[in-house]
Short mmCIF file of C-alpha atoms (C1' of nucleotides) in Angstrom, two decimals:
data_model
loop_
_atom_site.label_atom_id
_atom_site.label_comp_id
_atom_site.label_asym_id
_atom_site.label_seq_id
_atom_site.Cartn_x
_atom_site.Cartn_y
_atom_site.Cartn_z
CA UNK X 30 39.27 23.89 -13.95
CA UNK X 31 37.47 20.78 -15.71
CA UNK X 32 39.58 20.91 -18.77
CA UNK X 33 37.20 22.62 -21.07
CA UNK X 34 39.28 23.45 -24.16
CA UNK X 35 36.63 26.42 -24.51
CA UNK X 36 37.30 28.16 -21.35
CA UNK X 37 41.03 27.51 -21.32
CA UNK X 38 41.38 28.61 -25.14
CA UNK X 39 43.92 31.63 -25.37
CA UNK X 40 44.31 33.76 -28.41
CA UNK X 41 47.75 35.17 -29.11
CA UNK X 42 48.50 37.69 -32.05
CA UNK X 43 51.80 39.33 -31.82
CA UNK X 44 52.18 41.37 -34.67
CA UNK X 45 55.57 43.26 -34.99
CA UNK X 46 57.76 44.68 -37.85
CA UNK X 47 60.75 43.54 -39.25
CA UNK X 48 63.86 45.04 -40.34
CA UNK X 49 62.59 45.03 -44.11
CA UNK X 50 59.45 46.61 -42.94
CA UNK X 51 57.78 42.57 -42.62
CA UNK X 52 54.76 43.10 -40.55
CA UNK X 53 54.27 39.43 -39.25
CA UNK X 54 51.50 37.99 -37.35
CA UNK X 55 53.29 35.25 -35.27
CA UNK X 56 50.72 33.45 -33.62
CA UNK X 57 46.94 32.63 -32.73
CA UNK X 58 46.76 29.68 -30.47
CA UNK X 59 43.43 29.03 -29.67
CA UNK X 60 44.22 26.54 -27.11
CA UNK X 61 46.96 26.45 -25.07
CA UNK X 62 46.15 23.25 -23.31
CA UNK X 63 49.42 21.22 -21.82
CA UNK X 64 46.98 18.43 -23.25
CA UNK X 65 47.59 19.17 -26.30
CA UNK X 66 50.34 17.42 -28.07
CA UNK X 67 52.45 18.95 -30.53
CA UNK X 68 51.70 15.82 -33.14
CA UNK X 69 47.78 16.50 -32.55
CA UNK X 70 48.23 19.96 -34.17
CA UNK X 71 47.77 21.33 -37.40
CA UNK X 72 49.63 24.42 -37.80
CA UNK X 73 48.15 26.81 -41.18
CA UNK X 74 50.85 28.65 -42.63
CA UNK X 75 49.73 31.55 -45.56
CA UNK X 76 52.18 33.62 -46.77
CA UNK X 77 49.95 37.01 -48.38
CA UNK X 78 51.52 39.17 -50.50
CA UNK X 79 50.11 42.79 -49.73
CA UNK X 80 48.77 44.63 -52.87
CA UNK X 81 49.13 47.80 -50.89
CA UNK X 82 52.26 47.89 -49.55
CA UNK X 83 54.11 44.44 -51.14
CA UNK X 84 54.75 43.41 -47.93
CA UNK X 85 55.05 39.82 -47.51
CA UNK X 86 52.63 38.83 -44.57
CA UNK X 87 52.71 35.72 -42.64
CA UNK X 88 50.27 34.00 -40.83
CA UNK X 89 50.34 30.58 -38.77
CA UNK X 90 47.26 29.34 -37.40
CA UNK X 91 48.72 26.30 -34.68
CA UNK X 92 45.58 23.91 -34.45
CA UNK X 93 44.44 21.31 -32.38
CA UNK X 94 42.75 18.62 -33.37
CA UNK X 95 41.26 17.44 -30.18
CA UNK X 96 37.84 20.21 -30.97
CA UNK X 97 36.05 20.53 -33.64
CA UNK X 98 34.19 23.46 -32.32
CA UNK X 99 37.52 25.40 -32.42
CA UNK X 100 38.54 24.03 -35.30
CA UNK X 101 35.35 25.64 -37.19
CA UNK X 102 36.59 28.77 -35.47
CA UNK X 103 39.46 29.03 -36.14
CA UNK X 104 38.73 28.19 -39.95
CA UNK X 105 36.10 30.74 -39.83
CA UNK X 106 38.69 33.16 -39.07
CA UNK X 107 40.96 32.02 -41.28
CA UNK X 108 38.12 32.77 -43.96
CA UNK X 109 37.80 35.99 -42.52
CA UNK X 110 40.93 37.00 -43.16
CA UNK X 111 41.26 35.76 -46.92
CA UNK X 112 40.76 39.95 -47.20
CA UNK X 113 43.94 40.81 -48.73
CA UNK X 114 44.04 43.53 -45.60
CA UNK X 115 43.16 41.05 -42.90
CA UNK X 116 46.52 41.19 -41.44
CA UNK X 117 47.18 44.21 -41.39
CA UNK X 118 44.02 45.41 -39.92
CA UNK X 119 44.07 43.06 -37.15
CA UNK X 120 47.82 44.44 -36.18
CA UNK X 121 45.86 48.36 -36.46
CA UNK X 122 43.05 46.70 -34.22
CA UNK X 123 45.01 45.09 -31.73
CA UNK X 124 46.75 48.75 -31.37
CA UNK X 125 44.10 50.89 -31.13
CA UNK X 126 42.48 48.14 -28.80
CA UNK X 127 45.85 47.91 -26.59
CA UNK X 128 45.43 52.33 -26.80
CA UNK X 129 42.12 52.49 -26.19
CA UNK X 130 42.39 50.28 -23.00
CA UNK X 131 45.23 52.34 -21.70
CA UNK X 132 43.28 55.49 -21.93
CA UNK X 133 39.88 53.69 -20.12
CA UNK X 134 42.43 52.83 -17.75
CA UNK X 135 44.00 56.60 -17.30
CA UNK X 136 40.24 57.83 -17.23
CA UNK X 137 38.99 55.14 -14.66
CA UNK X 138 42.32 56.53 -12.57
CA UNK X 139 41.02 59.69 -12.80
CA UNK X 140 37.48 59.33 -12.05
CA UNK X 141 38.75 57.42 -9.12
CA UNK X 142 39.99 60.46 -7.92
CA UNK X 143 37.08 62.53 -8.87
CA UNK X 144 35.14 60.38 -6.80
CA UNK X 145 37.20 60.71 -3.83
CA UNK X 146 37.11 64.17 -3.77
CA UNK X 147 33.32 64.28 -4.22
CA UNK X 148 33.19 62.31 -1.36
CA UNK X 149 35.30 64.78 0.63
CA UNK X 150 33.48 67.76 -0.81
CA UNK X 151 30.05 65.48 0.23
CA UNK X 152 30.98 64.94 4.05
CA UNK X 153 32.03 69.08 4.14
CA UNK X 154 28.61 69.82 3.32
CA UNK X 155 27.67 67.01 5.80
CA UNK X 156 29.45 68.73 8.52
CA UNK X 157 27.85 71.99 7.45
CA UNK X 158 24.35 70.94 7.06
CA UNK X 159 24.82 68.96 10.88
CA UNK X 160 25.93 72.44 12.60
CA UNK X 161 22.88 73.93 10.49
CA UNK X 162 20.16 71.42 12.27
CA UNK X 163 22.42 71.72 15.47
CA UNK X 164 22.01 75.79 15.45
CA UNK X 165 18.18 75.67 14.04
CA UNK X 166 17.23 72.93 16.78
CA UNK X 167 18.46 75.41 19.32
CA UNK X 168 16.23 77.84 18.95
CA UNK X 169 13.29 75.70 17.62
CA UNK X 170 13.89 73.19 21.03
CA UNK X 171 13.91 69.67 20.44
CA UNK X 172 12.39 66.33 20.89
CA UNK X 173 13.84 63.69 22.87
CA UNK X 174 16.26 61.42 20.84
CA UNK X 175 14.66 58.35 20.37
CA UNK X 176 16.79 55.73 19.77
CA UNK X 177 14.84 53.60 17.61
CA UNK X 178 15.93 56.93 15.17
CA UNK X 179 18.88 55.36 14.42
CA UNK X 180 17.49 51.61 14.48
CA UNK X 181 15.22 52.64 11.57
CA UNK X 182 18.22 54.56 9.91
CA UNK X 183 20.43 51.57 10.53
CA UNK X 184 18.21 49.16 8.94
CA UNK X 185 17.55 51.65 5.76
CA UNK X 186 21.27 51.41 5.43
CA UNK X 187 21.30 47.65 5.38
CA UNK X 188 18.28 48.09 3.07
CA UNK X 189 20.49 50.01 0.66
CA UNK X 190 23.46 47.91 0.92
CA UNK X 191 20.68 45.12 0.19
CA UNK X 192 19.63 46.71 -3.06
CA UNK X 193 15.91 46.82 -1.62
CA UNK X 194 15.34 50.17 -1.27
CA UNK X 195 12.58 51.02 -3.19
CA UNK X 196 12.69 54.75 -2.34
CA UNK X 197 13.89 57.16 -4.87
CA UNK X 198 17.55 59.37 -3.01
CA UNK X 199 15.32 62.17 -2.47
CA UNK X 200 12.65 60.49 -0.31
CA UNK X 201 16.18 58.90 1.40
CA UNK X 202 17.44 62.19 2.18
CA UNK X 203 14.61 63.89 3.04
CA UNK X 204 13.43 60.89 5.65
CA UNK X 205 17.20 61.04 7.39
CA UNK X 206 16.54 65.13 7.25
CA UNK X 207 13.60 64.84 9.41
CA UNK X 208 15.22 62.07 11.60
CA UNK X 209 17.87 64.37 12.54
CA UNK X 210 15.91 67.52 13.59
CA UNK X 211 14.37 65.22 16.14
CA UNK X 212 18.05 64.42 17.44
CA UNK X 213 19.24 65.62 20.47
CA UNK X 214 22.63 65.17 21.68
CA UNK X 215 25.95 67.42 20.97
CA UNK X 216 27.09 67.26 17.40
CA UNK X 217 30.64 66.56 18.76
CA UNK X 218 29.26 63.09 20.82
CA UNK X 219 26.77 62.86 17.72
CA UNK X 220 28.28 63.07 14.55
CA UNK X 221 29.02 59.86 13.90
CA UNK X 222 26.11 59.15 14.16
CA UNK X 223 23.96 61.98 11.99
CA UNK X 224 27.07 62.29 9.46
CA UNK X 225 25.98 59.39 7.43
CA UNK X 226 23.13 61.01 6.40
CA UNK X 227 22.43 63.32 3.90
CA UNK X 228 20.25 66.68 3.14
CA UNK X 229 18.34 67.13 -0.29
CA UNK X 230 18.92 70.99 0.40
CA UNK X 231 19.51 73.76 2.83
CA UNK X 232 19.29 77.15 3.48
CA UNK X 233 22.34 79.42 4.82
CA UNK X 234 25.52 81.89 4.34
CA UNK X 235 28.17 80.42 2.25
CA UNK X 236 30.43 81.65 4.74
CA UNK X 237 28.80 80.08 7.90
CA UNK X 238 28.88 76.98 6.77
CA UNK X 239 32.48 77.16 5.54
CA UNK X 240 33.30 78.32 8.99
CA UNK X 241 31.08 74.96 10.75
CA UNK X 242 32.65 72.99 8.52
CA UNK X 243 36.52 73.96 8.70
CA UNK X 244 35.87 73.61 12.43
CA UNK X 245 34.05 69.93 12.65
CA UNK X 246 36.60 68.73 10.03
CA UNK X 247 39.14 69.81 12.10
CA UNK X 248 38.40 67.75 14.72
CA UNK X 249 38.82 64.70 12.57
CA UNK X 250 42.19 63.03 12.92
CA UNK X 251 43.94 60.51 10.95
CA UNK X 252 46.96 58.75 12.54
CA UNK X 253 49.47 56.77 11.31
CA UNK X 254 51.92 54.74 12.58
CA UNK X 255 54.95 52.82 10.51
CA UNK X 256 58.08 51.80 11.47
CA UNK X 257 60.68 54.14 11.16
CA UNK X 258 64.06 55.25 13.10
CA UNK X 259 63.93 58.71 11.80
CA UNK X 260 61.83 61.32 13.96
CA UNK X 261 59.51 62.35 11.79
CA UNK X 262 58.00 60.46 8.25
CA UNK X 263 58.56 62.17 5.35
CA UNK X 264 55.31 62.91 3.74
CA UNK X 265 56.31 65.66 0.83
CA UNK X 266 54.94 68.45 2.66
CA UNK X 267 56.77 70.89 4.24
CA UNK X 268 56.50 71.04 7.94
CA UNK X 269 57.61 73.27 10.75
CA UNK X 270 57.77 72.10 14.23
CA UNK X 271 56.27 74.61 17.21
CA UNK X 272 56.36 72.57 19.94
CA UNK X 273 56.80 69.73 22.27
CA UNK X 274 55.54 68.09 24.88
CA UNK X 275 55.86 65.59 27.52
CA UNK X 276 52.50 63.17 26.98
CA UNK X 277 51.31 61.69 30.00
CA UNK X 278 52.00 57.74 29.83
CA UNK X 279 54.67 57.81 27.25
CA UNK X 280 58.36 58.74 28.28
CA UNK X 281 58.85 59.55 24.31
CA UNK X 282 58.17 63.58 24.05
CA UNK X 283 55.09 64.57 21.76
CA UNK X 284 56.04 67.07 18.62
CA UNK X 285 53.75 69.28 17.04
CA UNK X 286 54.43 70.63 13.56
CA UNK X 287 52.04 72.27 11.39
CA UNK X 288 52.41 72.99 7.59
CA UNK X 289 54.13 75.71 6.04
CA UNK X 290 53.73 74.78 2.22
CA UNK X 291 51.16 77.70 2.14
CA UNK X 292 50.23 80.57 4.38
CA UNK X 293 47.64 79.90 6.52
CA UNK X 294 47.05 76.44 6.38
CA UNK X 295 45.49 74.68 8.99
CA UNK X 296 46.72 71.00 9.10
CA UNK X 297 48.68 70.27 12.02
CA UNK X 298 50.42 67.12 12.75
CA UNK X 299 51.74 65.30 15.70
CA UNK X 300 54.59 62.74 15.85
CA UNK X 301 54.96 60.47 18.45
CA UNK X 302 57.33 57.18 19.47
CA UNK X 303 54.98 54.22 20.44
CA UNK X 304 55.55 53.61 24.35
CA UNK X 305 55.05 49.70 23.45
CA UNK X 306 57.32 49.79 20.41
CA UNK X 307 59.77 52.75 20.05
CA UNK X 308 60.36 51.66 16.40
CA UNK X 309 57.29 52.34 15.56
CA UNK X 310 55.94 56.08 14.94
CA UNK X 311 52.59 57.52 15.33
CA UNK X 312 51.92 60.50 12.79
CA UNK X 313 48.34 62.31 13.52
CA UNK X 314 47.60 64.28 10.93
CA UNK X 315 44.44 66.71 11.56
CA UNK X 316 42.60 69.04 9.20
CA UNK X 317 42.54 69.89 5.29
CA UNK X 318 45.57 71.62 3.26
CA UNK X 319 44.27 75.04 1.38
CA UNK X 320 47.05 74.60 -1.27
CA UNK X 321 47.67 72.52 -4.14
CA UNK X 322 49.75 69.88 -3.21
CA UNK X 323 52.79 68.39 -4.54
CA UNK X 324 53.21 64.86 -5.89
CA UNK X 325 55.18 63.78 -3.40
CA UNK X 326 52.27 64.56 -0.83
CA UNK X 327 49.02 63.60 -2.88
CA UNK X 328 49.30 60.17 -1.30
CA UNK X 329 49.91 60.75 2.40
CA UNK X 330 46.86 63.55 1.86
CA UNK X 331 44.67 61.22 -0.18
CA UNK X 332 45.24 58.61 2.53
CA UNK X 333 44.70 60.51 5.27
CA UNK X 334 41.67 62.16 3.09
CA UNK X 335 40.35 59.08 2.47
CA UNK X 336 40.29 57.49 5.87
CA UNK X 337 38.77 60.48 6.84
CA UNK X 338 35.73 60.14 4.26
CA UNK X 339 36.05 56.24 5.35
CA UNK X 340 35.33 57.25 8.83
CA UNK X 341 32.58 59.79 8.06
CA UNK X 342 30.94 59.13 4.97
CA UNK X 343 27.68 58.44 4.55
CA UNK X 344 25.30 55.60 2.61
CA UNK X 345 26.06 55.75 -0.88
CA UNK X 346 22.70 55.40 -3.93
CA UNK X 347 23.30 51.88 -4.36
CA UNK X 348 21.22 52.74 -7.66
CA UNK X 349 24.85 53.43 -8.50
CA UNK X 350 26.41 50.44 -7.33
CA UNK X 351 27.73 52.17 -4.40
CA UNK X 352 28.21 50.93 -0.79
CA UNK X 353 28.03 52.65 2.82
CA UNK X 354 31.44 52.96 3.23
CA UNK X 355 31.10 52.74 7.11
CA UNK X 356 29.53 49.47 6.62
CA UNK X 357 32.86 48.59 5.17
CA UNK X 358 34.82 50.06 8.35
CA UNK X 359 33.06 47.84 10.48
CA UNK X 360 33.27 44.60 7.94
CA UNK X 361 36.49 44.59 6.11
CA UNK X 362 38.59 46.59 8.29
CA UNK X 363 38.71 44.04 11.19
CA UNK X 364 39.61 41.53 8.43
CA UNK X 365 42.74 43.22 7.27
CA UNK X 366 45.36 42.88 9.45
CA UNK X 367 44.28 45.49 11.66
CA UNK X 368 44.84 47.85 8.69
CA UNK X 369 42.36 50.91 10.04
CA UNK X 370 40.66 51.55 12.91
CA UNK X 371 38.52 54.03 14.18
CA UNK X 372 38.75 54.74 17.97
CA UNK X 373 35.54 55.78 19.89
CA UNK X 374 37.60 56.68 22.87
CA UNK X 375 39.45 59.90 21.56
CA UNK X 376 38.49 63.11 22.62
CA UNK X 377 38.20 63.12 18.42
CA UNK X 378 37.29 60.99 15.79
CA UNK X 379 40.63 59.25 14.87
CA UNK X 380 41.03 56.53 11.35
CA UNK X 381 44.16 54.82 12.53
CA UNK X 382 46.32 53.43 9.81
CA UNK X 383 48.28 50.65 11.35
CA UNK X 384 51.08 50.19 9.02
CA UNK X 385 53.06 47.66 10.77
CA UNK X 386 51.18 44.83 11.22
CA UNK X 387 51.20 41.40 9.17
CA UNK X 388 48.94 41.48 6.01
CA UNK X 389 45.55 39.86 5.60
CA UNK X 390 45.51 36.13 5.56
CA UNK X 391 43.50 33.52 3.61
CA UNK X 392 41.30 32.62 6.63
CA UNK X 393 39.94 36.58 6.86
CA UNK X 394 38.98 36.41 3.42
CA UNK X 395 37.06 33.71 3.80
CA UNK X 396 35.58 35.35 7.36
CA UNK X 397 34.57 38.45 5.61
CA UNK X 398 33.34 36.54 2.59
CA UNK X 399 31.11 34.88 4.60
CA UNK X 400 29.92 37.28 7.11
CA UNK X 401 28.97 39.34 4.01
CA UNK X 402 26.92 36.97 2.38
CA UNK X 403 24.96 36.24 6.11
CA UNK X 404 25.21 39.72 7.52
CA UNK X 405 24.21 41.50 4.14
CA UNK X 406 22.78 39.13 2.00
CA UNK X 407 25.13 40.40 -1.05
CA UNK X 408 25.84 38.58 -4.08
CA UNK X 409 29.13 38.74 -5.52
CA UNK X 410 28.28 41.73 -7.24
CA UNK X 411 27.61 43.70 -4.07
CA UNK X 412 31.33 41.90 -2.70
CA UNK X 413 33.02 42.75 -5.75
CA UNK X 414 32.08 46.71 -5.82
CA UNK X 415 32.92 46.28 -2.40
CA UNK X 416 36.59 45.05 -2.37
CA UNK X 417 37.04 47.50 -5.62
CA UNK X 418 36.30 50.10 -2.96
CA UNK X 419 38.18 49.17 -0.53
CA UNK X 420 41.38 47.81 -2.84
CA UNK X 421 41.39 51.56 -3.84
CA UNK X 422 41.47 52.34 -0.15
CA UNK X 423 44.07 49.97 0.60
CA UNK X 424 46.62 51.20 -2.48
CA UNK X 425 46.32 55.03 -0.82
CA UNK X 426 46.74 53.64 2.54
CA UNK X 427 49.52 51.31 0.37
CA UNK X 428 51.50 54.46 -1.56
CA UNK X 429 51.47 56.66 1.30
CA UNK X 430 53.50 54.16 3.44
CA UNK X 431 56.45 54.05 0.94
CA UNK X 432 57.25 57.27 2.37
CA UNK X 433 57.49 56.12 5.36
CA UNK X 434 58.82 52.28 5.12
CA UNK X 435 59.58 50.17 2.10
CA UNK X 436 58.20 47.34 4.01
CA UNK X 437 55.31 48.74 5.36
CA UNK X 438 54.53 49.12 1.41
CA UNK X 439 55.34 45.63 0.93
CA UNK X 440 52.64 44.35 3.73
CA UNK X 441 50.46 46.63 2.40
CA UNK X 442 50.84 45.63 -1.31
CA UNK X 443 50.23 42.05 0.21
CA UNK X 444 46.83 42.52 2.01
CA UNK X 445 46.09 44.20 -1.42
CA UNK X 446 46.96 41.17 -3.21
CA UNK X 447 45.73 38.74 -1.03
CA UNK X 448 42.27 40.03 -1.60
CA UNK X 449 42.45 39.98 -4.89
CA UNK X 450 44.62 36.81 -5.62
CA UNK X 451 42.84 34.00 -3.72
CA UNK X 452 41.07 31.74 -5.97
CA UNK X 453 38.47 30.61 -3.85
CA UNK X 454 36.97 34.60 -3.62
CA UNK X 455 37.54 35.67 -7.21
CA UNK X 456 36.74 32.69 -8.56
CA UNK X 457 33.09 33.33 -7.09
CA UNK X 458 33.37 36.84 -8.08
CA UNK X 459 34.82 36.24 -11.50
CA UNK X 460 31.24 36.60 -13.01
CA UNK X 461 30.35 39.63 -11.23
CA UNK X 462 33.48 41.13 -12.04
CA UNK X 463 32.77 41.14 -15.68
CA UNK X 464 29.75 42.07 -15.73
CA UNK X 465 30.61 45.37 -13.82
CA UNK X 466 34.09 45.80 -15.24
CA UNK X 467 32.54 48.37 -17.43
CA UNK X 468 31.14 50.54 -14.37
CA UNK X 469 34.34 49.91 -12.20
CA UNK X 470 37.96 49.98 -12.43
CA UNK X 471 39.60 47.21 -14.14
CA UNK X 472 42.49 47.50 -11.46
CA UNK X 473 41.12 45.59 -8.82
CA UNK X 474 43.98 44.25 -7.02
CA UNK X 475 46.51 46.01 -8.98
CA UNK X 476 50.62 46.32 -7.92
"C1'" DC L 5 69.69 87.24 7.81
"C1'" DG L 6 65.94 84.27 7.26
"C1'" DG L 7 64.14 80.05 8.54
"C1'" DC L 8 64.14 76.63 11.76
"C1'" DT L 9 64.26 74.36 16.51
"C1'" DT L 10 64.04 74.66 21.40
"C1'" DT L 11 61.68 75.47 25.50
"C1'" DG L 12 59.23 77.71 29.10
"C1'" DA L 13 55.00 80.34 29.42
"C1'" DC L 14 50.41 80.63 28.49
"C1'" DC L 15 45.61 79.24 27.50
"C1'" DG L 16 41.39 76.63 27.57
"C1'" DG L 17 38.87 72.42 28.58
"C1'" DC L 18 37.76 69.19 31.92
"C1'" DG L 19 37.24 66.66 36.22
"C1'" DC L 20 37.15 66.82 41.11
"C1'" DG N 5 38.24 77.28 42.42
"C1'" DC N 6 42.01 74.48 41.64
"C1'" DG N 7 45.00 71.41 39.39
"C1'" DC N 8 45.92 68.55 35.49
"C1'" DC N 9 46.62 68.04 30.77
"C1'" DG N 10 46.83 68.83 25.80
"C1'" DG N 11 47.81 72.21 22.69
"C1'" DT N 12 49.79 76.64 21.20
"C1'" DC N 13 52.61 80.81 21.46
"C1'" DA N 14 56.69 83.30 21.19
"C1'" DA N 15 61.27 84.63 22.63
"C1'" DA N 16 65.80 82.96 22.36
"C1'" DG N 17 69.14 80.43 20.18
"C1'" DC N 18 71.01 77.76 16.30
"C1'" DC N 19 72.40 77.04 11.58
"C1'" DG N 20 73.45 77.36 6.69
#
DNA sequence: CGGCTTTGACCGGCGC
DNA sequence: GCGCCGGTCAAAGCCG
């Protein structure tokens, strides 16, 4: 900081009642500067009596003398509160204020949410539309794939993430829906490919699509792995185990469970001791529960969930201040301690969660700062919406793993925190950051 | 007795 | 076609 008195100004008012019903307002120091001696003050005392309520009212204004710009301020308010109600009001204010935050808070929580599930409701109808195209293309016959299909698409994606695209979502969706009717490759080998796109509409049974899409999404796997001595994590579901296996290249046997909170429903999991480390356990958790969930399970299935979308989800409008979340994947995830990663070998598409690994260091902020300034050209805006994103990634990934290990939470919590506390990054976002605090939540970095 | 685990059998995909 | 392998089934046994 250079000392400015006017950015390091803080305003306190604590108002509180006392036992005879006093409502004092203890303090408003406008500048909390270690500068500022005690001798260069002028401290304002008035003492109101309340023609409402005969309460006596106190107010102390502690002043320094060191600005005069302040000084008029602070006088100014003083004259603004020569209103025999001042006091009082500003004690109401400062309550409905501290309220009305709380509640934006509770509602940005919730839309978080919202969001999240849009986003799982949006790659469903991705994986639905995809086996559509696959089906029609069958019987239509098909082009060649060319790649420079998915050069164009990728650089439309950077052009989003960019904030240059001109085109309105429509004429996006509609060029990606003619880009993938020319595709021609197995959606299984494919889809990571054609999911990011999107399909202004479509044509077919409610019921076929449901079907395509319960079976793509249940090739989608999310696995975990944390420390843990006990056989199997507890997640808050209820599981029931059907079978085991010897896995080739691991002594440790393979156990399958698969959910029993609700007939019928398809996720599965596997458990697994690491060959490498047999403290640490790998969890694979595969498909979508068809119940309502308890609690105790809304973060291990909003992880999983969201690692899923993560993996699969396409470009977002960036009208709406959104980014590709895949983009992400491939730029943040590498940055954070190994965190996620998506493995291209699997037979399926598998968002591993590596819970066990040391949290994100100063130097990979710095990387992925910089690679998204060159790679992207993004402003701190762009970075900002960006780390919100993936902060709210990293506190699912983050609550989900105090199931399974306190410490695993801990490293978590850190490569949360280390995002958000170094100064060098936030100090270059702090401007972007309040100029979209209004469109994002205010809980960036939040413990 | 109901729910769970155990464990060998079975099935389907895949590579040779 | 055969064998391997991952995944699932289902009968038997266990347990509270």
């Amino acid at each position: 900081m250079d000392g400015s008195r006017d950015h390091d100004q803080t305003v306190i008012i604590n108002s509180h009642y006392d036992h005879g019903e006093k409502r004092v307002v203890n303090e408003m120091d406008f500048f909390a500067d270690e500068n500022s001696s005690k001798d260069a003050s002028t401290t304002f005392q008035f003492k109101k009596e309340n023609k409402f309520d005969g309460v006596e009212q106190e107010l102390r204004l502690n002043l320094s003398t060191g600005s005069n710009l302040l000084a008029t301020k602070a006088i100014a308010s003083v004259k603004s509160m020569k209103d025999d109600n001042a006091s009082s009001r500003i004690s109401n204010e400062v309550v409905v204020i501290r309220s009305e935050l709380h509640r934006v808070n509770t509602e940005n929580e919730r839309l978080r949410d919202t969001l999240n599930q849009i986003n799982s409701k949006n790659y469903s109808l991705q994986m639905q539309i995809g086996t559509l195209l696959q089906h029609q293309q069958k019987f239509q016959g098909a082009t060649a794939v060319d790649q420079k299909i998915f050069d164009d698409k990728d650089i439309r994606s950077h052009s989003v993430l960019k904030g240059m695209e001109e085109n309105s979502m429509a004429d996006e969706l509609q060029k990606n829906f003619q880009t993938k009717i020319q595709i021609e490759k197995s959606p299984e080998k494919n889809f990571q490919e054609w999911i990011p796109n999107k399909v202004a509409k479509f044509h077919s049974s409610s019921k076929d699509m449901d079907q395509a899409a319960e079976a793509t999404m249940k090739k989608v796997r999310v696995s975990v792995r944390a420390r843990s001595e006990a056989p199997m994590i507890s997640d808050g579901c209820q599981w029931r185990k059907y079978g085991q296996k010897m896995a080739k290249g691991n002594p440790c046997p393979r156990a399958y469970y698969r959910c029993t909170m609700a007939v019928g429903c398809p996720v599965r999991k596997q458990v697994q001791r690491c060959v490498e480390d047999r403290s640490v356990l790998t969890t694979t958790y595969e498909g979508n529960h068809n119940h309502p969930l308890p609690p105790a399970a809304m973060a291990m299935a909003s992880t999983t969930s969201a690692a899923a979308s993560m993996l699969l989800s396409g470009p977002m409008p960036s009208a709406d201040g959104f980014m590709n979340p895949n983009v992400l994947t491939r730029t943040i995830l590498p940055y954070t301690a190994n965190l996620a990663s998506i493995s291209a070998s699997s037979p399926f598409p598998t968002v591993t969660l590596d819970l066990t690994n040391t949290p994100t260091t100063l130097s990979h902020l710095q990387i992925l700062q910089g690679q998204f300034t060159r790679d992207f050209g993004l402003g701190p805006q762009a970075i900002a919406q960006a780390l919100y994103n993936h902060s709210g990634f990293l506190h699912r990934v983050s609550d989900a793993a105090s199931f399974s290990s306190e410490s695993s939470h801990d490293m978590t919590n850190a490569a949360t925190a280390a995002i958000a506390s170094d100064p060098n990054f936030t100090s270059a976002l702090a401007e972007a950051l309040s100029s979209i605090i209004g469109n994002i939540n205010p809980n960036i970095g939040r413990q």
